[in-house]
mmCIF file of C-alpha atoms in Angstrom:
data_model
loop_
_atom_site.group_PDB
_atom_site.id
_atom_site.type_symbol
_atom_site.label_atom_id
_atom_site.label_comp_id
_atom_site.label_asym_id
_atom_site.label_seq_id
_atom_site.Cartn_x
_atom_site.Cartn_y
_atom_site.Cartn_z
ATOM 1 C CA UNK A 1 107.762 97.327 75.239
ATOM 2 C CA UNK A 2 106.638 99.727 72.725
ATOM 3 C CA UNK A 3 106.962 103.800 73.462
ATOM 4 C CA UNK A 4 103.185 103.785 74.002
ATOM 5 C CA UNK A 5 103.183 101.542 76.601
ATOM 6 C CA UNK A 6 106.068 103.598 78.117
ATOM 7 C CA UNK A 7 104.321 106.678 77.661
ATOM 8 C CA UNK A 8 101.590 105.762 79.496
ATOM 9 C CA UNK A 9 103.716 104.463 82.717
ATOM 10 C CA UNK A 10 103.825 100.539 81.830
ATOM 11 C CA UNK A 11 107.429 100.189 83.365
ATOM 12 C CA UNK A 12 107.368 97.668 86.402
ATOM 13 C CA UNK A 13 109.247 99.123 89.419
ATOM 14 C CA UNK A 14 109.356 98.009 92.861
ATOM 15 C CA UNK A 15 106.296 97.896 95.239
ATOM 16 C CA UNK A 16 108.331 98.278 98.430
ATOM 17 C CA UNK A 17 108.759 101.542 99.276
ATOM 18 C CA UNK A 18 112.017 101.199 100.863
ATOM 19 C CA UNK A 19 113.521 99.251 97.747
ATOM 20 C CA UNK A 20 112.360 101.726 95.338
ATOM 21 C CA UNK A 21 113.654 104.470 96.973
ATOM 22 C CA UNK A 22 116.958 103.217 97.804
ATOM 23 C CA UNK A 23 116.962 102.175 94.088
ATOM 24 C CA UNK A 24 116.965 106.009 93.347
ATOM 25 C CA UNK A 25 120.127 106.591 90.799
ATOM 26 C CA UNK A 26 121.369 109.577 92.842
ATOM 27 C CA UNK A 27 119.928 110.430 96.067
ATOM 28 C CA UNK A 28 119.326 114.228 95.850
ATOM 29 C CA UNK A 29 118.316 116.458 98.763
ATOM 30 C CA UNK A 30 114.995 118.147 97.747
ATOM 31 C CA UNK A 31 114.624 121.463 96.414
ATOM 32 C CA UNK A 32 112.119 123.946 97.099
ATOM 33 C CA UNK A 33 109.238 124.044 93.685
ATOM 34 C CA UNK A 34 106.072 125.757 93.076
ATOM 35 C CA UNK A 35 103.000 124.753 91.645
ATOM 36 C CA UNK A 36 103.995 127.557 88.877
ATOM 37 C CA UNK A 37 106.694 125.208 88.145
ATOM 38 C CA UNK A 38 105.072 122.587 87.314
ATOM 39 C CA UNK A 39 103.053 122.491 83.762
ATOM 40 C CA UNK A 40 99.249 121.316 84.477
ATOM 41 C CA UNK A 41 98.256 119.080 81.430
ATOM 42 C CA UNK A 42 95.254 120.591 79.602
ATOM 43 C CA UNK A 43 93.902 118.547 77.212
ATOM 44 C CA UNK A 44 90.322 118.089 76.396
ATOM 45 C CA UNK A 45 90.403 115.097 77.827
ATOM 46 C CA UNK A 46 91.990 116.453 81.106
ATOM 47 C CA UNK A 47 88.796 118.735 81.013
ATOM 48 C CA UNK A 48 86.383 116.573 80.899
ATOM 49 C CA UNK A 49 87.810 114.427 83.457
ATOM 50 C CA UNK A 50 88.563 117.726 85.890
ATOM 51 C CA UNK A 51 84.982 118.753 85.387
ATOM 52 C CA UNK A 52 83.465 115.094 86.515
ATOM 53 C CA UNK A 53 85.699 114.982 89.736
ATOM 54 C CA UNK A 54 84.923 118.358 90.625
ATOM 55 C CA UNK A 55 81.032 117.773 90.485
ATOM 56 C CA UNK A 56 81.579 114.241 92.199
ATOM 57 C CA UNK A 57 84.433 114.696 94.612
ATOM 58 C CA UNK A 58 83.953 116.431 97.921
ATOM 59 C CA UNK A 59 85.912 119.565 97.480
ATOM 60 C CA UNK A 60 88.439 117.943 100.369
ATOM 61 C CA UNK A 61 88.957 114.981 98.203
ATOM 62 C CA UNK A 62 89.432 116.847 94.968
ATOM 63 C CA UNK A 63 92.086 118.935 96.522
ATOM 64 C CA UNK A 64 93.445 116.159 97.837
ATOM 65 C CA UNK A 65 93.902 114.969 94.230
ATOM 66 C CA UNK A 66 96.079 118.067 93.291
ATOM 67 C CA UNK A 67 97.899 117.841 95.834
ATOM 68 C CA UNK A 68 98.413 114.545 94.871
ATOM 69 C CA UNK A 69 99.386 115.452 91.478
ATOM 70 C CA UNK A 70 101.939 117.821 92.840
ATOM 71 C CA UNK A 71 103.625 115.947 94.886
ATOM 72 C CA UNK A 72 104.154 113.075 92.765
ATOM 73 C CA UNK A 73 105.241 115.377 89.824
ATOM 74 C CA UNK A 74 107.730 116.673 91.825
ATOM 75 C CA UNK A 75 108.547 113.034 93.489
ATOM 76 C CA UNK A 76 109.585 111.862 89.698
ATOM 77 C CA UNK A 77 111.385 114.590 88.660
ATOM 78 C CA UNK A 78 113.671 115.153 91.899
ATOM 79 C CA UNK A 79 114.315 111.181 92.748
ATOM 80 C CA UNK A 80 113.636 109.693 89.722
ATOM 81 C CA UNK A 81 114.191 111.506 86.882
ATOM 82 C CA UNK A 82 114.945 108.588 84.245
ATOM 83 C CA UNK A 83 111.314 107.343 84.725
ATOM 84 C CA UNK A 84 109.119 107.549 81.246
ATOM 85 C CA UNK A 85 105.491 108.313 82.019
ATOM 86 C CA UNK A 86 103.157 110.537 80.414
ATOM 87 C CA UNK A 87 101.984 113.641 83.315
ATOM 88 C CA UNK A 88 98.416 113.734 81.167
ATOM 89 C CA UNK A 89 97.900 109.794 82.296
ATOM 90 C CA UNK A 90 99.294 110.532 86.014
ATOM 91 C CA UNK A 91 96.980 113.480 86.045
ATOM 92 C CA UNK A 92 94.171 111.711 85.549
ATOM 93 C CA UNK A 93 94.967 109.239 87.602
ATOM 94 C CA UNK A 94 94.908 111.441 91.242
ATOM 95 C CA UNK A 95 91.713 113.202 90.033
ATOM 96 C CA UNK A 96 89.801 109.522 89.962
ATOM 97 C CA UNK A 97 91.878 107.691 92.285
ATOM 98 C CA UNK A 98 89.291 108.573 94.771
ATOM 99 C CA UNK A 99 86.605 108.504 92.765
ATOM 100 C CA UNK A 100 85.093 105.246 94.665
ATOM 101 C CA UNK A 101 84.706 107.537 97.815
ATOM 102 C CA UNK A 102 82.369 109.331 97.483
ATOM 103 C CA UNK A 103 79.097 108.866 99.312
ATOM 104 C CA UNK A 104 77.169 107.494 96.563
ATOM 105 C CA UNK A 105 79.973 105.408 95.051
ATOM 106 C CA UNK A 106 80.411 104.162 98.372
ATOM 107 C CA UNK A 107 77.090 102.629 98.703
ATOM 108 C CA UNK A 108 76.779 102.011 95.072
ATOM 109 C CA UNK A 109 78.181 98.665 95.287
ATOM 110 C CA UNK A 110 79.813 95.410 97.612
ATOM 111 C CA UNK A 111 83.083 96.131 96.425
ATOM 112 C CA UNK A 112 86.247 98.379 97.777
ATOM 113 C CA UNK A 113 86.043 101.858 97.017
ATOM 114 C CA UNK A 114 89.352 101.227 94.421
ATOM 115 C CA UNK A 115 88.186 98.227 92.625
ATOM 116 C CA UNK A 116 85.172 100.323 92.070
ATOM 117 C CA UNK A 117 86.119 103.577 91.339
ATOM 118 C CA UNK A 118 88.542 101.886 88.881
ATOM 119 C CA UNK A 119 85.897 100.585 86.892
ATOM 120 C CA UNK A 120 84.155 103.699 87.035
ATOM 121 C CA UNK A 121 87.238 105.555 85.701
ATOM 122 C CA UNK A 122 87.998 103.006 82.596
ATOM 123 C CA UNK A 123 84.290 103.814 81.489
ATOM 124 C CA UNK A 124 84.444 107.119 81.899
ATOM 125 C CA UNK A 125 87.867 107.096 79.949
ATOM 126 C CA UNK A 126 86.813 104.864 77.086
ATOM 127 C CA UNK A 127 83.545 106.910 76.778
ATOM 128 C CA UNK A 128 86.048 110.054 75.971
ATOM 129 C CA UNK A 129 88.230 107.883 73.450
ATOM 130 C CA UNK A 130 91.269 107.558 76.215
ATOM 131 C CA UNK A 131 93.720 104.677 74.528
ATOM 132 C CA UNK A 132 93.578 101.698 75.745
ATOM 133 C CA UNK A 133 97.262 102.261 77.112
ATOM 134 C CA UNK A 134 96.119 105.160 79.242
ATOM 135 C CA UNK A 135 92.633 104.251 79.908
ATOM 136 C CA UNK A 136 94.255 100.979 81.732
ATOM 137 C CA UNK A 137 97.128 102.253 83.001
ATOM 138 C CA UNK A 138 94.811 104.825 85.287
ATOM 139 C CA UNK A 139 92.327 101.797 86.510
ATOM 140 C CA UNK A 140 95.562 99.800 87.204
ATOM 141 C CA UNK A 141 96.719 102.605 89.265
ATOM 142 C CA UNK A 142 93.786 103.014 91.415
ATOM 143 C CA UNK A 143 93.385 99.605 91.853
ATOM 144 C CA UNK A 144 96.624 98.936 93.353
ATOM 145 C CA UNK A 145 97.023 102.734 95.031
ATOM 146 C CA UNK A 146 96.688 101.338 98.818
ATOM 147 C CA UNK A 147 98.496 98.257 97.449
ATOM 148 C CA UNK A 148 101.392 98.436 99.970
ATOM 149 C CA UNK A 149 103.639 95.997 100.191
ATOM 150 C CA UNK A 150 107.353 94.581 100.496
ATOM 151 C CA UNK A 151 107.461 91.758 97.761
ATOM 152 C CA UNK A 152 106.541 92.316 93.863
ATOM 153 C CA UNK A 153 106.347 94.846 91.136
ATOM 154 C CA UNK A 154 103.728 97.824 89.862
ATOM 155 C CA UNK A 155 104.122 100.037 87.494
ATOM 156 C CA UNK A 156 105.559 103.742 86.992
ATOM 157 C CA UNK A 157 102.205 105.111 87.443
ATOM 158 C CA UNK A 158 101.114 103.268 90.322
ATOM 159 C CA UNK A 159 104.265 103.934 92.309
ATOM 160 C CA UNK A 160 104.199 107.553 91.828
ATOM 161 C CA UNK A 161 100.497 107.759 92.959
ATOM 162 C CA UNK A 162 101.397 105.461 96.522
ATOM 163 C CA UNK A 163 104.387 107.442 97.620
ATOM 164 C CA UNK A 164 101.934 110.874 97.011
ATOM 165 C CA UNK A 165 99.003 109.646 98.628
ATOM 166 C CA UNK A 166 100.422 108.343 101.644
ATOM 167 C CA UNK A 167 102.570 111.194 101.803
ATOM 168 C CA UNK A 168 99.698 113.851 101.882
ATOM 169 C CA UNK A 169 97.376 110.919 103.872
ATOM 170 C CA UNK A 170 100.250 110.470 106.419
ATOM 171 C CA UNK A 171 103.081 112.087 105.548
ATOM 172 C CA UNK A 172 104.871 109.238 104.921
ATOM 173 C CA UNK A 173 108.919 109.698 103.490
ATOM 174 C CA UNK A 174 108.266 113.152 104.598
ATOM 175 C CA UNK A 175 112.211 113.621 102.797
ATOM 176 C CA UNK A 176 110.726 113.031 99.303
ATOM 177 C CA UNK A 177 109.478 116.834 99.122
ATOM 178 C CA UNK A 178 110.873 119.976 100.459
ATOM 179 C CA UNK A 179 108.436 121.462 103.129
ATOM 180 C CA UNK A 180 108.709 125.212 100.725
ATOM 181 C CA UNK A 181 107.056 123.081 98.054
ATOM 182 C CA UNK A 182 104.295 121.327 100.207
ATOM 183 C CA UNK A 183 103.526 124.654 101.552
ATOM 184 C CA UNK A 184 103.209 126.401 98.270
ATOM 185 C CA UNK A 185 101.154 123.285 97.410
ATOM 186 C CA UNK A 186 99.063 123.375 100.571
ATOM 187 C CA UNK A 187 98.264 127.233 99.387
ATOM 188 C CA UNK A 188 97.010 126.583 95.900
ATOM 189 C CA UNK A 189 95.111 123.651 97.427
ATOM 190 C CA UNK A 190 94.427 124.002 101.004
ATOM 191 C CA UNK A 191 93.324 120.605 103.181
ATOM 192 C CA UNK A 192 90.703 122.027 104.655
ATOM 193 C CA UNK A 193 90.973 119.542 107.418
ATOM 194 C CA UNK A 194 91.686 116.937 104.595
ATOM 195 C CA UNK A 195 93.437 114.634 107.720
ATOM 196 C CA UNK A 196 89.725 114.046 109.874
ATOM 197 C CA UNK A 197 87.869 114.033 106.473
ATOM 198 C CA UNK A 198 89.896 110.990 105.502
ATOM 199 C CA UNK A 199 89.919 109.186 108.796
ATOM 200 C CA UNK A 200 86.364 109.815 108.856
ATOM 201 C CA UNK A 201 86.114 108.041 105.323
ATOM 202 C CA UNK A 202 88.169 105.100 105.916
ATOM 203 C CA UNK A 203 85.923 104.552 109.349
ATOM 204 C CA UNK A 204 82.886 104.684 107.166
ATOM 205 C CA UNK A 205 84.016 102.203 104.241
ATOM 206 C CA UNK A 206 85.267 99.689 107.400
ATOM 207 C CA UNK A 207 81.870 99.780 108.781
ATOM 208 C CA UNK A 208 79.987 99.154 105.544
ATOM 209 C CA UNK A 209 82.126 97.095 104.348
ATOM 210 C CA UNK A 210 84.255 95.009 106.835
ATOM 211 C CA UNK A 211 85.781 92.844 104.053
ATOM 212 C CA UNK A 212 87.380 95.829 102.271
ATOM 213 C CA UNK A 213 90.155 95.992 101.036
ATOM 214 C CA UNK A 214 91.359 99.258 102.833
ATOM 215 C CA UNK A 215 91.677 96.887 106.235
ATOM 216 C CA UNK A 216 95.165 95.578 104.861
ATOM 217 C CA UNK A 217 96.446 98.608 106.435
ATOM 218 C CA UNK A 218 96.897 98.505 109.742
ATOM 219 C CA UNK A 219 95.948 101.419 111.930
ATOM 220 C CA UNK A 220 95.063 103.609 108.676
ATOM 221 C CA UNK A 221 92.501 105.873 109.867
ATOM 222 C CA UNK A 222 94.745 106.814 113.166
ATOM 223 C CA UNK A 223 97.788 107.195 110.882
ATOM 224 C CA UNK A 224 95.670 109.452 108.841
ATOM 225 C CA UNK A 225 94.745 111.271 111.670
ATOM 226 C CA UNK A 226 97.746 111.299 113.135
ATOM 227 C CA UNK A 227 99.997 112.886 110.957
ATOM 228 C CA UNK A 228 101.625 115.256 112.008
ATOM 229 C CA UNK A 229 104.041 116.500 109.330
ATOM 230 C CA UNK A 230 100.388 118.059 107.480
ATOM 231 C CA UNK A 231 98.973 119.048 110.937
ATOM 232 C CA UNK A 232 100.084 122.355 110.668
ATOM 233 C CA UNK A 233 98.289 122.877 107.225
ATOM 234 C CA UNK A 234 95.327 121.464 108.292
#
């Protein structure tokens, strides 16, 4: 594997939640971080992608997406701090992961709102000159963020972007992150009832779209709903 592949999270690592975390080389109790803490990429390229999810993401769903960012930043460097991934390429990532969501995108086409808004984020990458590494590695990740599973492999990328969403969705592994750094998260980016905005979401894909792909997990718009270790924040 060359370094650019590595760079750009190409690494396979388990899908199963519960494997991958109990393949963690030292099990650390979390630490309290800030959002000061951790260095935002800034790139052109970051800017041009930040400016197209801000004007097409609800403003629940884009702060969902920092949040997501966050919390998988600090995920990698607190439990897995050997992983090689580039934060520019995991940035990107969260701000289109829900790209496929929104209400035009949603109607835009047959397909689930990730195989979609997948294909909508390679174009928009290639159209800015993203390498093919990146560009891929982000559409990979989308496509496979609800992905959830027991048997298998996905990559660095795609692993850091599942335990974050369904840790913000339904606070899933609520040990991963220390509740000082969710709630200095939850401050920068507030969920402005992110938890009913979702639910309501995931109801409105289902009925358009019975066949989609978001129906592999059980119970998802109740767990979304349901969780309680954001309620407080919401």
């Amino acid at each position: 594997m060359s370094k650019t592949e590595q760079d750009h999270g190409w690494t396979a690592v388990p899908l199963s939640h519960s494997k991958l975390l109990a393949s963690r080389p030292e099990k650390k109790e979390s630490q309290p971080m800030n959002v000061a803490d951790i260095p935002l990429p800034d790139s052109p390229l970051v800017k041009a992608v930040m400016a197209y999810a801000k004007e097409n993401l609800r403003a629940e769903t884009f702060h969902h997406s920092m949040r997501v960012f966050y919390y998988g930043t600090y995920t990698a460097y607190t439990h897995f701090p050997t992983w090689t991934y580039s934060p520019e390429t995991y940035l990107l990532t969260c701000l289109l992961h829900d790209i496929g969501t929104s209400a035009a995108n949603l109607r835009a086409t047959y397909q689930s709102f990730e195989f979609y808004g997948a294909q909508l984020a390679l174009a928009l990458l290639s159209s800015h000159k993203s390498p093919q590494a990146q560009s891929e590695a982000v559409a990979e990740a989308i496509i496979r963020h609800q992905d959830l599973g027991e048997t298998g492999n996905i990559t660095t990328v795609g692993a850091l972007i599942q335990l974050a969403t369904v840790f913000d969705n339904m606070g899933m592994n609520g040990e991963l992150v220390h509740m000082g750094t969710v709630e200095n998260v939850v401050e920068a980016w507030p969920r402005k009832g992110w938890s009913g905005c979702f639910g309501k979401t995931i109801r409105e894909e289902i009925g358009l779209k019975p066949w989609c792909h978001t129906t592999i997990i059980e119970g998802f718009a109740e767990g979304v709903e349901g969780n309680k270790l954001m309620e407080p924040y919401e």
